[in-house]
Short mmCIF file of C-alpha atoms in Angstrom, two decimals:
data_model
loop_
_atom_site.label_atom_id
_atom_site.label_comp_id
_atom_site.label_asym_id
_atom_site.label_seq_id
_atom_site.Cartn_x
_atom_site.Cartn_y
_atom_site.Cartn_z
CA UNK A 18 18.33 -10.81 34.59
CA UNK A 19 16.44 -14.07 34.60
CA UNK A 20 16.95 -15.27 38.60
CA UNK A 21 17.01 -19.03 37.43
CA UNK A 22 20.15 -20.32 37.46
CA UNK A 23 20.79 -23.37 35.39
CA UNK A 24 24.32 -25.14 35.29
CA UNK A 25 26.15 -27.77 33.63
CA UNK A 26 29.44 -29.64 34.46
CA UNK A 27 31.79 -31.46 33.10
CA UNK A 28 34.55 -33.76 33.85
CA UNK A 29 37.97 -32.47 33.89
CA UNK A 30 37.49 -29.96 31.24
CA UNK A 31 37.39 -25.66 32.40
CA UNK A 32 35.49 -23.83 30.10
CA UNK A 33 36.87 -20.77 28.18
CA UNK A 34 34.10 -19.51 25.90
CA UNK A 35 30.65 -19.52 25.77
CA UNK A 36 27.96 -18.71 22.50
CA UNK A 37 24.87 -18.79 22.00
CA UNK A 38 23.50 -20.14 18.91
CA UNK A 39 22.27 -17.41 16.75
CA UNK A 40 19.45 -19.83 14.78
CA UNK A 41 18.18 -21.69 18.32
CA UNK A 42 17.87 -20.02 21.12
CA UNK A 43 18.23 -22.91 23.52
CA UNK A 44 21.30 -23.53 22.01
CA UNK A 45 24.97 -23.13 23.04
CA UNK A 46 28.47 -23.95 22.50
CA UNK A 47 31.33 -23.89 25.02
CA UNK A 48 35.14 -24.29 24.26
CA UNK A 49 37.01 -25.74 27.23
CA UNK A 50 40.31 -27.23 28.50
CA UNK A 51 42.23 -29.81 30.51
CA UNK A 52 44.15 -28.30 32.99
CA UNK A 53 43.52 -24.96 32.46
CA UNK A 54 44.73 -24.83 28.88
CA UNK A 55 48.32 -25.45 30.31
CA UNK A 56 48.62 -28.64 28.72
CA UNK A 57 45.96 -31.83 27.56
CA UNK A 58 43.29 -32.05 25.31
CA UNK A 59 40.66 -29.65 24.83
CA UNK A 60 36.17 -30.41 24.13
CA UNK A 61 33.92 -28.42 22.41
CA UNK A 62 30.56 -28.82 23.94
CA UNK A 63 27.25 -28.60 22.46
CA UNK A 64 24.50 -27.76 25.14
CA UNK A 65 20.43 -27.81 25.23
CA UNK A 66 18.88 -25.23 27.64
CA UNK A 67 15.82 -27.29 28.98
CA UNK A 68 13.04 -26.15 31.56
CA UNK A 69 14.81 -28.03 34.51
CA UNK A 70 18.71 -27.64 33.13
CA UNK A 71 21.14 -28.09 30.67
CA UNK A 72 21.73 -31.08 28.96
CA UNK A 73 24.79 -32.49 26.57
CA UNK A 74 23.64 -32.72 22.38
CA UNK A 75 26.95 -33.22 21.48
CA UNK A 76 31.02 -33.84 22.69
CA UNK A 77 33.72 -33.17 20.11
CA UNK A 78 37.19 -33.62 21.46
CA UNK A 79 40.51 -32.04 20.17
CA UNK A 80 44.23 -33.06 20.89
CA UNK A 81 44.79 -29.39 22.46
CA UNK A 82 43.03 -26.81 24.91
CA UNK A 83 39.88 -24.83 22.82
CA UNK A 84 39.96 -21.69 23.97
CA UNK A 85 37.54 -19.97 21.95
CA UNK A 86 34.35 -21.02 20.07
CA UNK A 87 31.98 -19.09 17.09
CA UNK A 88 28.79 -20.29 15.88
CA UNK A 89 28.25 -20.15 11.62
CA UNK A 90 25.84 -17.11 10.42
CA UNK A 91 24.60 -19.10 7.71
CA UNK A 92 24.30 -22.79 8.96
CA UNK A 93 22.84 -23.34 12.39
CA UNK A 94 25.21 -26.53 12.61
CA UNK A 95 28.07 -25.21 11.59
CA UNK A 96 30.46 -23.96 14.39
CA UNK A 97 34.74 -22.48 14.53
CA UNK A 98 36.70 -23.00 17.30
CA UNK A 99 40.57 -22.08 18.20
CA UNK A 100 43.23 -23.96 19.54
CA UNK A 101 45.97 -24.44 21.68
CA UNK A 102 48.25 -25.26 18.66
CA UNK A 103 47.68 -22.93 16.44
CA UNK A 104 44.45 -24.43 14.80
CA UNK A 105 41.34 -23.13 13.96
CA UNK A 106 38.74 -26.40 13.65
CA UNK A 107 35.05 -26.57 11.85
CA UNK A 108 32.99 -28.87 13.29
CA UNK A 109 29.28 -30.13 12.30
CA UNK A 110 26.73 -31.04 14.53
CA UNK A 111 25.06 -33.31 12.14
CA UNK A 112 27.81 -34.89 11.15
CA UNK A 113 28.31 -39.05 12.55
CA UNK A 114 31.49 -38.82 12.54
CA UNK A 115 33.60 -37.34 15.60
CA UNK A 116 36.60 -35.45 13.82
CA UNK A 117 36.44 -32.24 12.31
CA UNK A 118 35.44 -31.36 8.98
CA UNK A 119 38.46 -28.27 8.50
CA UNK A 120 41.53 -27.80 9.85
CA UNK A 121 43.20 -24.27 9.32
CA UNK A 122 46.62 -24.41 10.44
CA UNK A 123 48.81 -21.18 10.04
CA UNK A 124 49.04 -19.81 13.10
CA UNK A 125 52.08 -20.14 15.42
CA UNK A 126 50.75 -20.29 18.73
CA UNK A 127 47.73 -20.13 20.68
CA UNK A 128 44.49 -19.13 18.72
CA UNK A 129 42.66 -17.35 21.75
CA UNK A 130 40.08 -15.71 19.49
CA UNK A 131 37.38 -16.82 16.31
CA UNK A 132 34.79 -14.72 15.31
CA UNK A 133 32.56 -15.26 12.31
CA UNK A 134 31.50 -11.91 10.53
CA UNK A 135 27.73 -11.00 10.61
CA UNK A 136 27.52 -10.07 7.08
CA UNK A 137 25.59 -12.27 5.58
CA UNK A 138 27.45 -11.67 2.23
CA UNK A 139 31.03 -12.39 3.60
CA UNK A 140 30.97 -15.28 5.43
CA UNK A 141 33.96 -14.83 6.50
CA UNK A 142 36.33 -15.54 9.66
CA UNK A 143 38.76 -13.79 11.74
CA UNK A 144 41.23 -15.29 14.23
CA UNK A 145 43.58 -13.41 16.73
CA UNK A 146 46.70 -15.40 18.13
CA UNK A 147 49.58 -15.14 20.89
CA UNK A 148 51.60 -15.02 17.70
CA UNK A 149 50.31 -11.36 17.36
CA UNK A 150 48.98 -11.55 14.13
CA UNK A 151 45.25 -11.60 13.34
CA UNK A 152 44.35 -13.70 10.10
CA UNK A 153 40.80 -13.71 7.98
CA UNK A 154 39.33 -16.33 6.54
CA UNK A 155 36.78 -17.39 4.14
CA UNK A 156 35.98 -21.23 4.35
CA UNK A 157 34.36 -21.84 0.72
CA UNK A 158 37.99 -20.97 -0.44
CA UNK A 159 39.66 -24.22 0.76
CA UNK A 160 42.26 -23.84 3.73
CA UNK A 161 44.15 -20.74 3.46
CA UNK A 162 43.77 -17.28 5.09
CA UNK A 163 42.85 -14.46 2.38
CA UNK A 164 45.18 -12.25 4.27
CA UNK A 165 47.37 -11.96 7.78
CA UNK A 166 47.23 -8.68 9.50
CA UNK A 167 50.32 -7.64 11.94
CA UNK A 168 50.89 -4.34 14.18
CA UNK A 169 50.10 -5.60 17.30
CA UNK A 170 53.51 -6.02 19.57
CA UNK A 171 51.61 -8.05 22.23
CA UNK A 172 49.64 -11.28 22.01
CA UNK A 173 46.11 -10.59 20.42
CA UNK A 174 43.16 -11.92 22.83
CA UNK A 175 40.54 -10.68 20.90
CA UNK A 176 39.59 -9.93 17.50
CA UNK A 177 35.67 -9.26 16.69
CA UNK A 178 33.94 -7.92 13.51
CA UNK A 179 31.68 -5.04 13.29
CA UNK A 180 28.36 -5.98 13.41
CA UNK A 181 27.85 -2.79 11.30
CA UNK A 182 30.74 -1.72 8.82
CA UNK A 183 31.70 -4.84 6.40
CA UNK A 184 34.91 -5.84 6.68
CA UNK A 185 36.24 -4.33 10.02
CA UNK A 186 37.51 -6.14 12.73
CA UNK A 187 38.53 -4.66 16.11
CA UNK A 188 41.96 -6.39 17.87
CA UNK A 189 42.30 -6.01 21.70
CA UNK A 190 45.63 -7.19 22.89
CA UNK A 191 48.59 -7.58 25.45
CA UNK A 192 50.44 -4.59 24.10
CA UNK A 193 47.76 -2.01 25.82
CA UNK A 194 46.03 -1.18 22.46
CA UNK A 195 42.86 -1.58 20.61
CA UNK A 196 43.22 -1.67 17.45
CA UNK A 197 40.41 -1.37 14.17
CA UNK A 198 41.35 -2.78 10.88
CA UNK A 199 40.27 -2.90 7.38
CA UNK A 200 39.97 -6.28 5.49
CA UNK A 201 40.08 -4.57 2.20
CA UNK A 202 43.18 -2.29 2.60
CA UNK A 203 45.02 -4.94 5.00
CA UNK A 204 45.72 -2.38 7.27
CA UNK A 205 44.88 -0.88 10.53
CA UNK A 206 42.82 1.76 10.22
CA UNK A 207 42.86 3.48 14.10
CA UNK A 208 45.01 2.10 17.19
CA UNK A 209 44.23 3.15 20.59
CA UNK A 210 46.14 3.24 23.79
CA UNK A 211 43.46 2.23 25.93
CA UNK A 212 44.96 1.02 28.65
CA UNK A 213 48.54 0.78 30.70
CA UNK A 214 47.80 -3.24 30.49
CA UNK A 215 46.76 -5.94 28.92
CA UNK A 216 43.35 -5.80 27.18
CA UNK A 217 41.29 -9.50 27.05
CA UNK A 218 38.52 -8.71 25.60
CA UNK A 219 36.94 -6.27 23.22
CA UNK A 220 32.71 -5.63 21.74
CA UNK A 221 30.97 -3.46 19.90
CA UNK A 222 27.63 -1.63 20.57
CA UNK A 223 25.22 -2.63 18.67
CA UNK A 224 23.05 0.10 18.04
CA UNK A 225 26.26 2.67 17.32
CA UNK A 226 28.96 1.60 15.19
CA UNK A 227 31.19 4.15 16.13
CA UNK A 228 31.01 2.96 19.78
CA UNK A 229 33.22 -0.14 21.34
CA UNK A 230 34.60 -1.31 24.97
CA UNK A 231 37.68 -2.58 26.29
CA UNK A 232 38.22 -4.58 28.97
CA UNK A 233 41.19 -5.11 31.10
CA UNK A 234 44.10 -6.45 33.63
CA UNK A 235 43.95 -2.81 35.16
CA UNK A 236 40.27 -4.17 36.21
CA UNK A 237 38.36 -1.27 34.63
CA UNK A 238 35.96 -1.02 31.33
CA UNK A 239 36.65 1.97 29.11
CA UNK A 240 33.80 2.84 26.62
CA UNK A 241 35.30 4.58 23.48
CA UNK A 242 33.90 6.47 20.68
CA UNK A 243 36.02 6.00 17.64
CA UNK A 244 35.32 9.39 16.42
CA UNK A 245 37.35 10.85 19.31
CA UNK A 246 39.55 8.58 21.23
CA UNK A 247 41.42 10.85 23.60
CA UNK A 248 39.41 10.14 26.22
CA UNK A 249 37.04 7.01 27.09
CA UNK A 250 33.07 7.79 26.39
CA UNK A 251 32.97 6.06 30.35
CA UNK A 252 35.94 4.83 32.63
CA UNK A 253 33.72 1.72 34.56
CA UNK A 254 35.52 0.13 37.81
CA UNK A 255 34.17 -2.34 40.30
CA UNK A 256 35.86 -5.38 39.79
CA UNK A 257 38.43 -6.60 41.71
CA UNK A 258 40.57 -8.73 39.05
CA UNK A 259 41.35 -8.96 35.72
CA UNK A 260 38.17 -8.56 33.35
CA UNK A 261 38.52 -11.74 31.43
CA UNK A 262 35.11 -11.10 28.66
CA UNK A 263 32.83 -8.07 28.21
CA UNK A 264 29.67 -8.12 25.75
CA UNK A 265 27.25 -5.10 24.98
CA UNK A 266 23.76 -5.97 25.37
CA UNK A 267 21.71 -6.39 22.10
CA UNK A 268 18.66 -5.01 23.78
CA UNK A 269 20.28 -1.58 25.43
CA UNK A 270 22.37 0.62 23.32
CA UNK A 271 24.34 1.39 26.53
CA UNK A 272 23.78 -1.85 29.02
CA UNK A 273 27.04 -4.11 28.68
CA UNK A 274 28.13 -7.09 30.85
CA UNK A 275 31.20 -8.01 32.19
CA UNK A 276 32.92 -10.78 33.90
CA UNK A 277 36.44 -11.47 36.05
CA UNK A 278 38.90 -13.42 37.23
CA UNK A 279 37.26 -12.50 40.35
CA UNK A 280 34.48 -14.69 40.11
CA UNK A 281 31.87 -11.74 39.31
CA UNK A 282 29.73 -10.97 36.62
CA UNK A 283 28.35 -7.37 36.49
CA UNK A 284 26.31 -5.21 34.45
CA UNK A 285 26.67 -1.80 33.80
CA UNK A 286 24.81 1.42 31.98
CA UNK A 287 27.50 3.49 30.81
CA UNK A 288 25.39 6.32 30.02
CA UNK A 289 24.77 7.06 34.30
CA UNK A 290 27.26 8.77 35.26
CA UNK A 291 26.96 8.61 38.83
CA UNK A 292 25.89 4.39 39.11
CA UNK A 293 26.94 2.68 35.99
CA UNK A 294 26.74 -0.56 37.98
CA UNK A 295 23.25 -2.36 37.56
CA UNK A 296 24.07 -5.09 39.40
CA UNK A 297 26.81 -7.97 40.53
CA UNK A 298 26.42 -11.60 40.05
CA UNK A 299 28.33 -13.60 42.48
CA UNK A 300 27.00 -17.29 41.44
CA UNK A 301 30.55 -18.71 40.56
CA UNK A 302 33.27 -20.30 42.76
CA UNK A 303 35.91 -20.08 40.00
CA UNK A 304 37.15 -17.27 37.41
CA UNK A 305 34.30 -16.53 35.14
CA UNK A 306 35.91 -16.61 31.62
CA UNK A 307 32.87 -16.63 29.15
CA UNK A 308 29.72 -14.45 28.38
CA UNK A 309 27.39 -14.35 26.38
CA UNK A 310 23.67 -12.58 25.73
CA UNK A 311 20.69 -14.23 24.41
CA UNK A 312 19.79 -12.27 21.03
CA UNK A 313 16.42 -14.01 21.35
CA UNK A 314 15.78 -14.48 25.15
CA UNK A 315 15.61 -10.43 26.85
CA UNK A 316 17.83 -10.62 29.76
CA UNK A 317 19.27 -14.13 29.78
CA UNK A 318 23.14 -14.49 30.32
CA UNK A 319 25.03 -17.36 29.67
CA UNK A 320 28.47 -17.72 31.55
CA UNK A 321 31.16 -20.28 31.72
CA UNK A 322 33.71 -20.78 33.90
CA UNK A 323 37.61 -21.86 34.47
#
């Protein structure tokens, strides 16, 4: 990991989400909140990674806490984020004016969760919401969801396409399962009692599309192969809180990062069976709530915080 640290703050706003751009790799967006998303207005942030620091591009302001954020796979200005009312907003870097160019409003509550599929083909969008539904998306068609998947009987925290199978989401949510659903069918294809709590946070490997972690309130990591899920590939513990985000590396089929409520970031290598844990960042005075790998930077980590 790069031992630079670089860090940016900003007034009364708690970040939620971090991403890094997937066109420039000094770029990166990060969805926060007023007041911890309990109540206010929320900013999305556009941020410049410079020798010395990180610097503001851009501020766009919303009337509710962001609490997610997704960069566009075919327009490096183009970004998603989700709200505290039940909105889903496109914004546009290049664009004068300050307001968003899309609204998509059919959720009921909270969208904690926007992901934009890696297909290039699709172009399409998936949302997860404390309304427990998951809804997809495809923004040349105007401002209605091309369908609304439900199962889930908790609130969904995260929903995340395969970066290998078109038209597959995973779903992590409160209810203790991960679910995998397809697009095409409408339907959920495998769900998985992972854990006896609430899963935050879900990723796939990117090297093995049959492989995908879970991260939990229980404070542990379970790696699962989808081929056989009565057991976890790897049960990883270490943290002491809630694990809030966890991303697989996109250099190491089996390195994958995690971070916590309690203020940690680690890595692990699931495939050592004896130390999984690479090493513990402890750079943060508040919960760590976003993570993200640089596809084009080996080794670089971007984080936000509460």
């Amino acid at each position: 990991i790069n031992a630079v640290m670089k860090t940016f703050k900003f007034p009364a706003r708690h970040g939620y989400a971090v991403e890094i751009s997937p066109f420039i790799p000094t770029r990166l967006a990060c969805a926060t909140s007023q007041y911890y998303g309990i109540a206010g207005c929320g900013t999305l942030l556009v941020l410049e990674q410079t020798e010395t620091g990180i610097s503001l591009v851009k501020s766009f302001d919303w009337n509710d806490g962001l609490f997610d954020v997704t960069w566009s796979e075919s327009n490096e200005h183009i970004l998603l984020t989700g709200g505290g009312d039940g909105s889903l907003q496109v914004w546009d870097t290049a664009n004068p004016q300050p307001g968003p160019l899309q609204v998509l409003k059919e959720h009921t509550q909270e969208v904690y969760s926007v992901d934009w599929s890696q297909t290039r083909e699709e172009n399409l969008v998936v949302s997860g919401s404390w309304d427990r539904t998951a809804k997809v998306w495809d923004l040349s068609r105007g401002g209605q969801s091309l369908c609304t998947l439900q199962g889930h009987e908790g609130v969904i925290y995260s929903t995340l396409w395969s970066p290998h199978i078109p038209g597959c989401f995973a779903s992590a949510s409160g209810d203790g399962t991960l679910r995998v659903w397809d697009v095409k069918t409408g339907r959920c294809r495998l769900a998985i009692p992972a854990h006896k709590a609430e899963i935050l946070s879900c990723d796939w490997c990117k090297y093995d599309q049959n492989v995908i972690v879970t991260g939990a309130v229980d404070c542990s990591l379970c790696v699962w192969d989808l081929r056989n899920v009565r057991q976890p590939l790897s049960r990883l513990r270490g943290h002491s809180y809630a694990i809030r985000r966890v991303k697989f590396s996109p250099f190491n089929q089996t390195v994958l990062a995690s971070c916590s409520y309690d203020f940690t970031v680690r890595l692990w290598d699931y495939s050592r069976t004896e130390q999984p844990l690479l090493e513990t960042l402890e750079h943060h005075s508040e919960f760590v709530c976003g993570l993200d790998f640089n596809l084009q930077i080996p080794n670089q980590v971007c984080l936000t915080i509460v």
